[in-house]
JSON list of C-alpha atoms in Angstrom, two decimals:
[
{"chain": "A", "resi": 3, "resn": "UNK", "atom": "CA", "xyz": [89.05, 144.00, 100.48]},
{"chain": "A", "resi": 4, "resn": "UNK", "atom": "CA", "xyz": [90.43, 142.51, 103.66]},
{"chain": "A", "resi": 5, "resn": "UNK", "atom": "CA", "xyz": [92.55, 139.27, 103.92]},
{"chain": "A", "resi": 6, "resn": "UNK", "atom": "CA", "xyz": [88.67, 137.88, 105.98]},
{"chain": "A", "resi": 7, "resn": "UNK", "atom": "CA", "xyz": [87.17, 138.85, 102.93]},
{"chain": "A", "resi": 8, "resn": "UNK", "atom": "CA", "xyz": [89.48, 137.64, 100.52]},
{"chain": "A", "resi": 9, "resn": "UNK", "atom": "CA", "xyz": [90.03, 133.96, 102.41]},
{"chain": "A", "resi": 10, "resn": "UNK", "atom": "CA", "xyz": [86.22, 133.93, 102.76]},
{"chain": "A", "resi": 11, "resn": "UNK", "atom": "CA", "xyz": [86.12, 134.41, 98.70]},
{"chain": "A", "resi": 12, "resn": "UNK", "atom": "CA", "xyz": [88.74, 132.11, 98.24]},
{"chain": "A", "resi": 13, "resn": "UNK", "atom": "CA", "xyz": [86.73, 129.39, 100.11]},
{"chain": "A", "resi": 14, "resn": "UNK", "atom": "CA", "xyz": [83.27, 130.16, 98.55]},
{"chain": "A", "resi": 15, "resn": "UNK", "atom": "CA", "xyz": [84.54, 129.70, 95.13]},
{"chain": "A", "resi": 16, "resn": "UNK", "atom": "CA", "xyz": [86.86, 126.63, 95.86]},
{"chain": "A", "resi": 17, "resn": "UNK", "atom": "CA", "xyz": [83.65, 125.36, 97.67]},
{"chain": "A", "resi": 18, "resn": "UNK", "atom": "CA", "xyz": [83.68, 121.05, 96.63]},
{"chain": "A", "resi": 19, "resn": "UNK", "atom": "CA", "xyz": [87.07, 121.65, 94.88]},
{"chain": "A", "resi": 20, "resn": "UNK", "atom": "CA", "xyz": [88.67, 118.90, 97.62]},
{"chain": "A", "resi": 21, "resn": "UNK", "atom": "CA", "xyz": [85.77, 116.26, 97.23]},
{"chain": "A", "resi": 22, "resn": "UNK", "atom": "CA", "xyz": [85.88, 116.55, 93.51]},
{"chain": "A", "resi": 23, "resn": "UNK", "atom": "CA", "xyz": [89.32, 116.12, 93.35]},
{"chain": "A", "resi": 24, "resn": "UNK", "atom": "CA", "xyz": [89.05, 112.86, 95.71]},
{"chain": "A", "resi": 25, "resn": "UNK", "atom": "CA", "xyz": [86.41, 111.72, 93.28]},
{"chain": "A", "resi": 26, "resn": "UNK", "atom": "CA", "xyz": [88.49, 111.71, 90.31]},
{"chain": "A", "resi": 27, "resn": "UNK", "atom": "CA", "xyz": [91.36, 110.23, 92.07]},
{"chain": "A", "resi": 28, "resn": "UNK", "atom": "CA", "xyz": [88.92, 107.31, 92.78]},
{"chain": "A", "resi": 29, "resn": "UNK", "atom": "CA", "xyz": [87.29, 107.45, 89.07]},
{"chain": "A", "resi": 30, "resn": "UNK", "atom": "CA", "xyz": [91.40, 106.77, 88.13]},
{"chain": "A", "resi": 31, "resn": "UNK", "atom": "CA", "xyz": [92.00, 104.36, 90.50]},
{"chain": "A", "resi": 32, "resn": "UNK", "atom": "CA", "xyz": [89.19, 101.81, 89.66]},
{"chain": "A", "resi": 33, "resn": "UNK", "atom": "CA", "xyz": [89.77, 102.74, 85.53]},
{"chain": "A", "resi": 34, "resn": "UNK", "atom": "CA", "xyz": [93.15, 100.79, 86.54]},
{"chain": "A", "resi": 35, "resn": "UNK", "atom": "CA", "xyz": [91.34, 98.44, 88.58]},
{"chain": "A", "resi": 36, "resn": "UNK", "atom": "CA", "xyz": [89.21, 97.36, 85.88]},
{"chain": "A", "resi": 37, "resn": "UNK", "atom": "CA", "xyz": [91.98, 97.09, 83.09]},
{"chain": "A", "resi": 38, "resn": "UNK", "atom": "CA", "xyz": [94.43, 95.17, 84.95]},
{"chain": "A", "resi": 39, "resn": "UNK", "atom": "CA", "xyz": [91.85, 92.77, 86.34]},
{"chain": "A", "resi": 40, "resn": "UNK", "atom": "CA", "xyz": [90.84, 92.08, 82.72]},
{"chain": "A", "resi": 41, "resn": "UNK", "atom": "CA", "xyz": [94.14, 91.50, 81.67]},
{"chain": "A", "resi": 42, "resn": "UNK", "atom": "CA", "xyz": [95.97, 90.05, 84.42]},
{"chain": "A", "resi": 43, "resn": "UNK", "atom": "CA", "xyz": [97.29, 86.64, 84.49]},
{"chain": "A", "resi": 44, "resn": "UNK", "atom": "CA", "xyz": [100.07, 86.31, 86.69]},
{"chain": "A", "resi": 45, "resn": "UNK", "atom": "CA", "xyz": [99.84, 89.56, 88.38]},
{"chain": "A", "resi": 46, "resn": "UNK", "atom": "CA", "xyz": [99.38, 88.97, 92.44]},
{"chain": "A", "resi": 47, "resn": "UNK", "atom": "CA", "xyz": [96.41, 91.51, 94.25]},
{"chain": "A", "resi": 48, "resn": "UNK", "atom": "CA", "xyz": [99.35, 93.78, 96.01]},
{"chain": "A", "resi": 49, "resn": "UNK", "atom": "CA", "xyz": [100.87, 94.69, 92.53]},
{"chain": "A", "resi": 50, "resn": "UNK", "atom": "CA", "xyz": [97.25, 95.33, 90.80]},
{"chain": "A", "resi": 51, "resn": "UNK", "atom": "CA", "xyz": [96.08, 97.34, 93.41]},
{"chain": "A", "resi": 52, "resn": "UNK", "atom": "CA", "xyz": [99.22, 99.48, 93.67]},
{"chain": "A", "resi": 53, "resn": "UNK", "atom": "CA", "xyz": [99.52, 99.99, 89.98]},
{"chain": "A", "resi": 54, "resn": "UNK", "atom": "CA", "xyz": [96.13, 100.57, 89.51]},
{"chain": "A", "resi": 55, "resn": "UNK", "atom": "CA", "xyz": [96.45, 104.26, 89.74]},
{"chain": "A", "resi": 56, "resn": "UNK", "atom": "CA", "xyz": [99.20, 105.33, 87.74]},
{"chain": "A", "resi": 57, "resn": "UNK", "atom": "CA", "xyz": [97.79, 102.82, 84.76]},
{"chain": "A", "resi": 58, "resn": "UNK", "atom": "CA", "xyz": [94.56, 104.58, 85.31]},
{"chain": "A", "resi": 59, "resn": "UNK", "atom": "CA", "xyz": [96.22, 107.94, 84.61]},
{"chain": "A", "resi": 60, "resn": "UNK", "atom": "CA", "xyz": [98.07, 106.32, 81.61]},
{"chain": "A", "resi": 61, "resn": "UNK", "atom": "CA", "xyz": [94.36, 105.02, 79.95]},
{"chain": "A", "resi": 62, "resn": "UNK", "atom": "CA", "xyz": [93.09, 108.57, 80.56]},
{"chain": "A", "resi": 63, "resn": "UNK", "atom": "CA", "xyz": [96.19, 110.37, 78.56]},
{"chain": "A", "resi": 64, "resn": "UNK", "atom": "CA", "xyz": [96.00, 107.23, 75.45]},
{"chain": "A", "resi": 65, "resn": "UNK", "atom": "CA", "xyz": [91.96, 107.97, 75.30]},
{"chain": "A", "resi": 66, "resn": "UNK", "atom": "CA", "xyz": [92.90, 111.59, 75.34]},
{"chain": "A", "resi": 67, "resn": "UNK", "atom": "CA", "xyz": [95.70, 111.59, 72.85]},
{"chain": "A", "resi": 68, "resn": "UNK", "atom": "CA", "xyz": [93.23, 109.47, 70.88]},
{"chain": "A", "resi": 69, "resn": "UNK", "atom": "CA", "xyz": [90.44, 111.73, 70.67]},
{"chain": "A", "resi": 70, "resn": "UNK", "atom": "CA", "xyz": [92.70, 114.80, 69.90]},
{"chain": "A", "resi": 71, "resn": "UNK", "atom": "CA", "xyz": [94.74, 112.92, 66.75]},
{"chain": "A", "resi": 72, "resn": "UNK", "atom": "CA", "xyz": [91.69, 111.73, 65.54]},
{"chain": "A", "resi": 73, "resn": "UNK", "atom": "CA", "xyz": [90.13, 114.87, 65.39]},
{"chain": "A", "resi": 74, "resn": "UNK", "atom": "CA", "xyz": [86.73, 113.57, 67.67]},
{"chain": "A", "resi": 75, "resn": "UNK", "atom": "CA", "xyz": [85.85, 116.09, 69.99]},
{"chain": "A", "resi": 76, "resn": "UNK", "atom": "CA", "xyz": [87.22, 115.98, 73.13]},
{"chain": "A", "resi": 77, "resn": "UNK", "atom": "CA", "xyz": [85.39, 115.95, 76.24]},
{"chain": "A", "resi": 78, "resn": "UNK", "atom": "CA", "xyz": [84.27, 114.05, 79.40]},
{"chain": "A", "resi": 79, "resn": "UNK", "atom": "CA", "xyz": [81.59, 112.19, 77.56]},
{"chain": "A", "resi": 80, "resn": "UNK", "atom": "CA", "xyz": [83.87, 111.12, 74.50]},
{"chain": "A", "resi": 81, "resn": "UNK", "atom": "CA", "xyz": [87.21, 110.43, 77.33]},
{"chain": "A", "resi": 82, "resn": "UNK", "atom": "CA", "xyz": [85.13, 108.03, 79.27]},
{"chain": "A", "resi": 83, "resn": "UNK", "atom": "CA", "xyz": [83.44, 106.80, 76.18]},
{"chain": "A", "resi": 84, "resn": "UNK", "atom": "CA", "xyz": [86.66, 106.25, 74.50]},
{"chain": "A", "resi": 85, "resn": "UNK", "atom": "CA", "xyz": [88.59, 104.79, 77.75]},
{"chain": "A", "resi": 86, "resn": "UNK", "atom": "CA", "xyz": [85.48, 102.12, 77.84]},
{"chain": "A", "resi": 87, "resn": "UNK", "atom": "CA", "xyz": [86.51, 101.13, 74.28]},
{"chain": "A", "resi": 88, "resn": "UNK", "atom": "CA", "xyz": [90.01, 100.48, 75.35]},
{"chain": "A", "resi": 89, "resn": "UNK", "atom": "CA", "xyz": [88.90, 98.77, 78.37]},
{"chain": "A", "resi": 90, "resn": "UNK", "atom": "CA", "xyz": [86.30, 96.73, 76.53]},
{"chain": "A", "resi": 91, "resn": "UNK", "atom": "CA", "xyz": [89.05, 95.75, 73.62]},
{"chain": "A", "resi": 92, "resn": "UNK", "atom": "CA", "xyz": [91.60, 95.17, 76.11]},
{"chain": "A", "resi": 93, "resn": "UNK", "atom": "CA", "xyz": [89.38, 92.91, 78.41]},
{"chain": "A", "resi": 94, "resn": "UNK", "atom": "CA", "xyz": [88.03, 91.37, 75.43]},
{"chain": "A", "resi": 95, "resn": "UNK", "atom": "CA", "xyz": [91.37, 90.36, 73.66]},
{"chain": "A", "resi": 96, "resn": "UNK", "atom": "CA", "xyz": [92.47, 88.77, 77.45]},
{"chain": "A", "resi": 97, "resn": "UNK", "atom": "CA", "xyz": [89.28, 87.07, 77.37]},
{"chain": "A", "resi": 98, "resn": "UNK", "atom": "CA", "xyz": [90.01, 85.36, 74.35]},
{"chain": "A", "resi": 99, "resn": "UNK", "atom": "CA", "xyz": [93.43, 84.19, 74.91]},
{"chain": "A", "resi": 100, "resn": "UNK", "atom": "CA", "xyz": [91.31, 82.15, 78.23]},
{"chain": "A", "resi": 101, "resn": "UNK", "atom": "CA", "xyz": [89.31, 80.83, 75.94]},
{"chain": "A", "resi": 102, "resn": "UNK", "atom": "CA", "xyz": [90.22, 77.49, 75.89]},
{"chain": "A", "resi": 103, "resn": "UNK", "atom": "CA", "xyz": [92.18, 77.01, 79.43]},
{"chain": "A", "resi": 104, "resn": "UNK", "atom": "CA", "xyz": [91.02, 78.20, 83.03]},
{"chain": "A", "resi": 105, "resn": "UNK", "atom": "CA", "xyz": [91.20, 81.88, 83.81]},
{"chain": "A", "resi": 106, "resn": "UNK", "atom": "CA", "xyz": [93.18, 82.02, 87.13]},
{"chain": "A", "resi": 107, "resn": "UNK", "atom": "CA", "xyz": [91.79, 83.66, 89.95]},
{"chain": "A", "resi": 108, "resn": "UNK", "atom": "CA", "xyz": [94.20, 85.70, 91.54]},
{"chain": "A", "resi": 109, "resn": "UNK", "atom": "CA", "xyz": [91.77, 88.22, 93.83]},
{"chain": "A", "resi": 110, "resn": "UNK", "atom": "CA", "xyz": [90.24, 86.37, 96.90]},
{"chain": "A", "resi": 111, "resn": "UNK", "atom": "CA", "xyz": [87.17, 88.36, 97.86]},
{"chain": "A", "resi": 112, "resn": "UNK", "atom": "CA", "xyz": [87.42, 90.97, 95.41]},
{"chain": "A", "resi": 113, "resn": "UNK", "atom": "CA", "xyz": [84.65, 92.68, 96.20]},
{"chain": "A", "resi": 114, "resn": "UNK", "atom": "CA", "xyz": [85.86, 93.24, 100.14]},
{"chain": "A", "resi": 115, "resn": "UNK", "atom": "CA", "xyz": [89.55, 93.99, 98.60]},
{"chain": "A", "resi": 116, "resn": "UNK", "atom": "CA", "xyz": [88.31, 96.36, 96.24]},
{"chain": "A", "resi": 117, "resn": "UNK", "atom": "CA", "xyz": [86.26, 98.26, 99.12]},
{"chain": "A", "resi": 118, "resn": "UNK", "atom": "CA", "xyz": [88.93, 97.95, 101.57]},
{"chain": "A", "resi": 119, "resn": "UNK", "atom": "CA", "xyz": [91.13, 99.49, 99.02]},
{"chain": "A", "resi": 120, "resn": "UNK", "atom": "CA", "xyz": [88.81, 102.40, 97.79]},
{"chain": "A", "resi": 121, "resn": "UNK", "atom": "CA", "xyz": [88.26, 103.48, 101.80]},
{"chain": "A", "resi": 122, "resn": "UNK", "atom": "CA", "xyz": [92.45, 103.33, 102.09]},
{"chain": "A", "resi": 123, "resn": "UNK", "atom": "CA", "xyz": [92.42, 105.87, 98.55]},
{"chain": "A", "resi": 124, "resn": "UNK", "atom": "CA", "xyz": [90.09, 107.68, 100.24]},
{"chain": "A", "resi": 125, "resn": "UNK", "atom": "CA", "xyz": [91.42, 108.35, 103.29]},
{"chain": "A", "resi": 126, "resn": "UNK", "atom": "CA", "xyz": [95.18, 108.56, 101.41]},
{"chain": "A", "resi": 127, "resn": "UNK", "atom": "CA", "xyz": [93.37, 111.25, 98.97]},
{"chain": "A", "resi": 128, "resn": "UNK", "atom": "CA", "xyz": [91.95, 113.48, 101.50]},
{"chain": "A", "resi": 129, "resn": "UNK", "atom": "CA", "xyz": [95.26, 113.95, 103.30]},
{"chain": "A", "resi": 130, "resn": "UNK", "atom": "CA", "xyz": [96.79, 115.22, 99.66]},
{"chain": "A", "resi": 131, "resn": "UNK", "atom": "CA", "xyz": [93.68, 117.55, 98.79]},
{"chain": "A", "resi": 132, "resn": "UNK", "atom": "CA", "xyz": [93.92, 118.84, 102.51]},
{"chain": "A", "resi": 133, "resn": "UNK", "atom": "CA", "xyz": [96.96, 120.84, 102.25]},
{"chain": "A", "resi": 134, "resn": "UNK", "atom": "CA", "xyz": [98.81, 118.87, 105.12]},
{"chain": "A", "resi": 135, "resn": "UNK", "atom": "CA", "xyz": [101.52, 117.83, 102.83]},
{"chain": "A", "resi": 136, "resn": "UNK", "atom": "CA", "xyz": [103.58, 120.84, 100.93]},
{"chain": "A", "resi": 137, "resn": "UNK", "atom": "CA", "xyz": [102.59, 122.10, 97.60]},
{"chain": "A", "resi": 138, "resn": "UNK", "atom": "CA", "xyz": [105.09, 123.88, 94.97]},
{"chain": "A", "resi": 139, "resn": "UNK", "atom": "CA", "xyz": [103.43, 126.98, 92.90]},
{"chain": "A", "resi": 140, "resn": "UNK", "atom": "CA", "xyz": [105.07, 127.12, 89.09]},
{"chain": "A", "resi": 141, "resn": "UNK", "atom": "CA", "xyz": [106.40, 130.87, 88.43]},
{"chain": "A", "resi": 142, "resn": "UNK", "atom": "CA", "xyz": [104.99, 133.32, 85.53]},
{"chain": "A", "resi": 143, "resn": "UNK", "atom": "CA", "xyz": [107.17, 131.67, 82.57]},
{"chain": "A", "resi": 144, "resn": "UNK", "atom": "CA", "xyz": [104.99, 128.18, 83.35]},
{"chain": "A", "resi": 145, "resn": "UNK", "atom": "CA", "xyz": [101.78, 130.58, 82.87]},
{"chain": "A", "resi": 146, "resn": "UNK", "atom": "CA", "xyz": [100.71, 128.56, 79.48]},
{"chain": "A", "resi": 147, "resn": "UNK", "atom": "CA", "xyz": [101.82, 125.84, 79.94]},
{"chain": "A", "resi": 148, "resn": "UNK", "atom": "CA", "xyz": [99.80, 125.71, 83.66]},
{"chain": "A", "resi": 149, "resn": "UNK", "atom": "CA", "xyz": [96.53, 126.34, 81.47]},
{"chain": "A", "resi": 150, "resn": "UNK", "atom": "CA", "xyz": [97.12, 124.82, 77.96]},
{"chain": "A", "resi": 151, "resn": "UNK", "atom": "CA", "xyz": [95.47, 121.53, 79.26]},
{"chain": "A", "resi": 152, "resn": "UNK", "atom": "CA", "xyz": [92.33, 123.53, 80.09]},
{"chain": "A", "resi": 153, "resn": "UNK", "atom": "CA", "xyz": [92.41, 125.24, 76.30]},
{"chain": "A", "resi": 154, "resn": "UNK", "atom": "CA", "xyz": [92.47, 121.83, 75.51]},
{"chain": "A", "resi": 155, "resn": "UNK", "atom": "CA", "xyz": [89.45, 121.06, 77.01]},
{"chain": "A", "resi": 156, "resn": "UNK", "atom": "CA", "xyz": [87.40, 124.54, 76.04]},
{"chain": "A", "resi": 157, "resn": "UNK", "atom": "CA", "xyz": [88.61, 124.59, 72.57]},
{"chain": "A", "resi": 158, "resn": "UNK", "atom": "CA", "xyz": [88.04, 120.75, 72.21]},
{"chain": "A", "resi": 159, "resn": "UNK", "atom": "CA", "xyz": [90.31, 119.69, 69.56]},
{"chain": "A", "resi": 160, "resn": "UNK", "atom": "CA", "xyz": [94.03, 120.54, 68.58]},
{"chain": "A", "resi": 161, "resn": "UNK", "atom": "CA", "xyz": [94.75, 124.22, 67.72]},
{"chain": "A", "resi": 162, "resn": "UNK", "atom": "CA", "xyz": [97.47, 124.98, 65.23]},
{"chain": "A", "resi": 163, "resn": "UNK", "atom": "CA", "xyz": [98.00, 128.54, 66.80]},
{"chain": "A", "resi": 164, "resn": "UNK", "atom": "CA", "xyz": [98.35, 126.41, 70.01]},
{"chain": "A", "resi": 165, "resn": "UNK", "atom": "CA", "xyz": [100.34, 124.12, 68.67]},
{"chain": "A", "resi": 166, "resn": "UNK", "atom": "CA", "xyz": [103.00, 126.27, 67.27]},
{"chain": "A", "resi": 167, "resn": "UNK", "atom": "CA", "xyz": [103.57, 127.85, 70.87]},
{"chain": "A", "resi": 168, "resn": "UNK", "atom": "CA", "xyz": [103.44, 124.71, 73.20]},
{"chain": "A", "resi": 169, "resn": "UNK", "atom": "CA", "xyz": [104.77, 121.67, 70.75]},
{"chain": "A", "resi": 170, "resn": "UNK", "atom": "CA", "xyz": [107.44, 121.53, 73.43]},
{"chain": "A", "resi": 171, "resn": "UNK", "atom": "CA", "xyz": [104.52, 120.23, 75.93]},
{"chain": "A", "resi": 172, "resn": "UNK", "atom": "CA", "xyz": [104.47, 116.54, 76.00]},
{"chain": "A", "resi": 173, "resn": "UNK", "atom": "CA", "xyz": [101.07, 114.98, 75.39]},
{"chain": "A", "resi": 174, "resn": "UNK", "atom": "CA", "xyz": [100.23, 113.15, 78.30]},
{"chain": "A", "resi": 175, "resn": "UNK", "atom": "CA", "xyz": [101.08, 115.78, 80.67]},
{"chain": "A", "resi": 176, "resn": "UNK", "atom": "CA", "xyz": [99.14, 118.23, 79.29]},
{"chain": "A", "resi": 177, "resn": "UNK", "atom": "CA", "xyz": [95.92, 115.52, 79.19]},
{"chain": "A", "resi": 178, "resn": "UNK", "atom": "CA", "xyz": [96.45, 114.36, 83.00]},
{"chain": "A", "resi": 179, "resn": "UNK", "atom": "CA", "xyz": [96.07, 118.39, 83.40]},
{"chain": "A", "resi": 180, "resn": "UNK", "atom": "CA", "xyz": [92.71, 118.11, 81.99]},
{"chain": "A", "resi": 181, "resn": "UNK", "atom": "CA", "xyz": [91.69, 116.37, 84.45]},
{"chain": "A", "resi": 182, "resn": "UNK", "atom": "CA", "xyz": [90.32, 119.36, 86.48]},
{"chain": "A", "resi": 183, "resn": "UNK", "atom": "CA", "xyz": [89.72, 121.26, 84.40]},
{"chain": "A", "resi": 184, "resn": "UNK", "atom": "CA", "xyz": [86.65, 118.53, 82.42]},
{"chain": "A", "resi": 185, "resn": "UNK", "atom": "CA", "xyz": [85.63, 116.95, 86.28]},
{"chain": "A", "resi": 186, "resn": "UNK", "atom": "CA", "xyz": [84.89, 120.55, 87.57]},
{"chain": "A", "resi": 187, "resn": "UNK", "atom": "CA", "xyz": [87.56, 121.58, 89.65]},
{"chain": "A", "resi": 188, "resn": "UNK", "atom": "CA", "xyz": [90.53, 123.71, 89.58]},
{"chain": "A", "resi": 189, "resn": "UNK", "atom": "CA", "xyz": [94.29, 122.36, 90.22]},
{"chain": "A", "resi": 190, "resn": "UNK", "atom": "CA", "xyz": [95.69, 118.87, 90.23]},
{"chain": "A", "resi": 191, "resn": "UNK", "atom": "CA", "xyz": [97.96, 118.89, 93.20]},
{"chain": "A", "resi": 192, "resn": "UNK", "atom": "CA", "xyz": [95.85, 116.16, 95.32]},
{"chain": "A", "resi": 193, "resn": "UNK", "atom": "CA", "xyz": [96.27, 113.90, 91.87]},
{"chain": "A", "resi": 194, "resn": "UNK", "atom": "CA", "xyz": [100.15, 114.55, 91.72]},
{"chain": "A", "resi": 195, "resn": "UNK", "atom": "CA", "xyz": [100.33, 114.17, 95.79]},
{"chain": "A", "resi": 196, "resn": "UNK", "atom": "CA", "xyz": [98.59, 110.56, 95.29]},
{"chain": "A", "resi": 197, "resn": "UNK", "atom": "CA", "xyz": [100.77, 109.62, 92.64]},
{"chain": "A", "resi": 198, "resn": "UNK", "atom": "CA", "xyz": [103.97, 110.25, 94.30]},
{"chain": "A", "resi": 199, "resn": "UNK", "atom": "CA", "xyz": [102.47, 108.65, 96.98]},
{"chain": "A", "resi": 200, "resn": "UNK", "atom": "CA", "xyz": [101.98, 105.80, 94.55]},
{"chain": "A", "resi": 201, "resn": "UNK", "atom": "CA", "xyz": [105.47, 105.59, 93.52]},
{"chain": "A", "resi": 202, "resn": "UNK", "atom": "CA", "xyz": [106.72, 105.72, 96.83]},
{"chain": "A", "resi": 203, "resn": "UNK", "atom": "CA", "xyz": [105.11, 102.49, 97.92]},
{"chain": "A", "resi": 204, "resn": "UNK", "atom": "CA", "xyz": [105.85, 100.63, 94.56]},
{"chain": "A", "resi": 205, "resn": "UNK", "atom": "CA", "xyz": [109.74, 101.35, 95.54]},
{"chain": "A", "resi": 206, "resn": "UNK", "atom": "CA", "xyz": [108.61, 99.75, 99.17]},
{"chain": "A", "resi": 207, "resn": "UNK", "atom": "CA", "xyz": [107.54, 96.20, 97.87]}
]
C-alpha cells in the first residue's frame, strides 16, 4: 500500500471524526450552561460562560462514576439520562432556596449570549479538531490505559479482571475518555485542546 493509499484510508475511515468531536464539545459546553444557570446566584455571565465547559466535563465523569458504582449499565442513553437527573435535582434544589425571595437575573439576553457563545465554541473547537495546534501521541506502556475508557463503554459496567490491572487509573479520566468512544468518534485531543484553552482564559480574567 502506498502512503496515497494509506492517507486516503486514513481519511475515509476518520470521515465526520472532526464534526463529531465539535459536537460533543458543544453537548459539554451547554450541560455546564444549563447547571450553572440553575444554580447561580451571584455568579456574573463572563465566569458562567467560561466555566461552563470544564463543569460540563465534571457532570459527565459524576453521572459516569454513578452509573458504574451503582452497577446500571452504562451507556449514552443512561449518561445523559443520569446527567438530566443531576441537572434536574440540582436546578430543582436552587429553585427552592428562591422560593420565597426574587431570583436575580444575572444574563441580559441570554438567548443572544448563549448563541454568540456557542458560534465562539464553535469556531474555538474547529481550530483544536483541525490539527493546527500540536498534538502529543502516548508511547506503548500507555497502550491500556489509552483504551480502558472504551472497555468501559463496550463492556458496560466495572470489570474485576479490569479492575485489578488499571485501579491505578483515576475515575474521571478514564470517563472523560469515553467520551469518543460512546458519541462515535475516535480520540479526544480536540476536547483536551478546548479545555486547555479553557484554562488558559480563566487565568486571563
Amino acid at each position: 500500500m502506498t502512503k496515497e493509499q494509506m492517507t486516503q484510508l486514513l481519511s475515509d475511515l476518520t470521515s465526520g471524526y472532526g464534526i463529531r468531536q465539535i459536537l460533543a464539545i458543544l453537548l459539554i459546553f451547554l450541560i455546564g450552561v444549563f447547571f450553572l444557570y440553575g444554580i447561580r446566584e451571584k455568579i456574573k455571565t463572563q465566569w458562567l460562560l467560561a466555566l461552563a465547559y470544564p463543569v460540563g466535563l465534571a457532570l459527565w465523569c459524576v453521572a459516569g462514576f454513578l452509573l458504574l458504582t451503582l452497577g446500571i449499565r452504562f451507556c449514552l442513553f443512561s449518561e445523559l439520562a443520569m446527567i438530566a437527573l443531576i441537572l434536574a435535582v440540582s436546578v430543582g434544589t436552587a429553585g427552592f432556596r428562591y422560593r420565597f425571595r426574587e431570583r436575580p437575573v444575572l444574563i441580559k439576553r441570554p438567548v443572544i449570549t448563549l448563541l454568540v457563545a456557542l458560534v465562539l465554541l464553535t469556531l474555538v473547537a474547529a481550530v483544536a479538531v483541525s490539527g493546527i495546534l500540536s498534538i502529543s501521541t502516548s508511547n506503548d506502556t500507555m497502550y491500556y490505559y489509552m483504551y480502558y475508557p472504551e472497555v468501559l463503554v463496550k463492556e458496560g459496567a466495572y470489570q474485576s479482571a479490569h479492575d485489578v490491572f488499571l485501579s491505578d487509573v483515576g475515575p474521571m479520566a478514564s470517563l472523560i475518555g469515553t467520551i469518543p468512544a460512546m458519541l462515535g468518534f475516535d480520540q479526544f485531543y480536540g476536547i483536551q485542546q478546548v479545555f486547555n484553552l479553557n484554562f488558559i482564559l480563566l487565568f486571563a480574567m
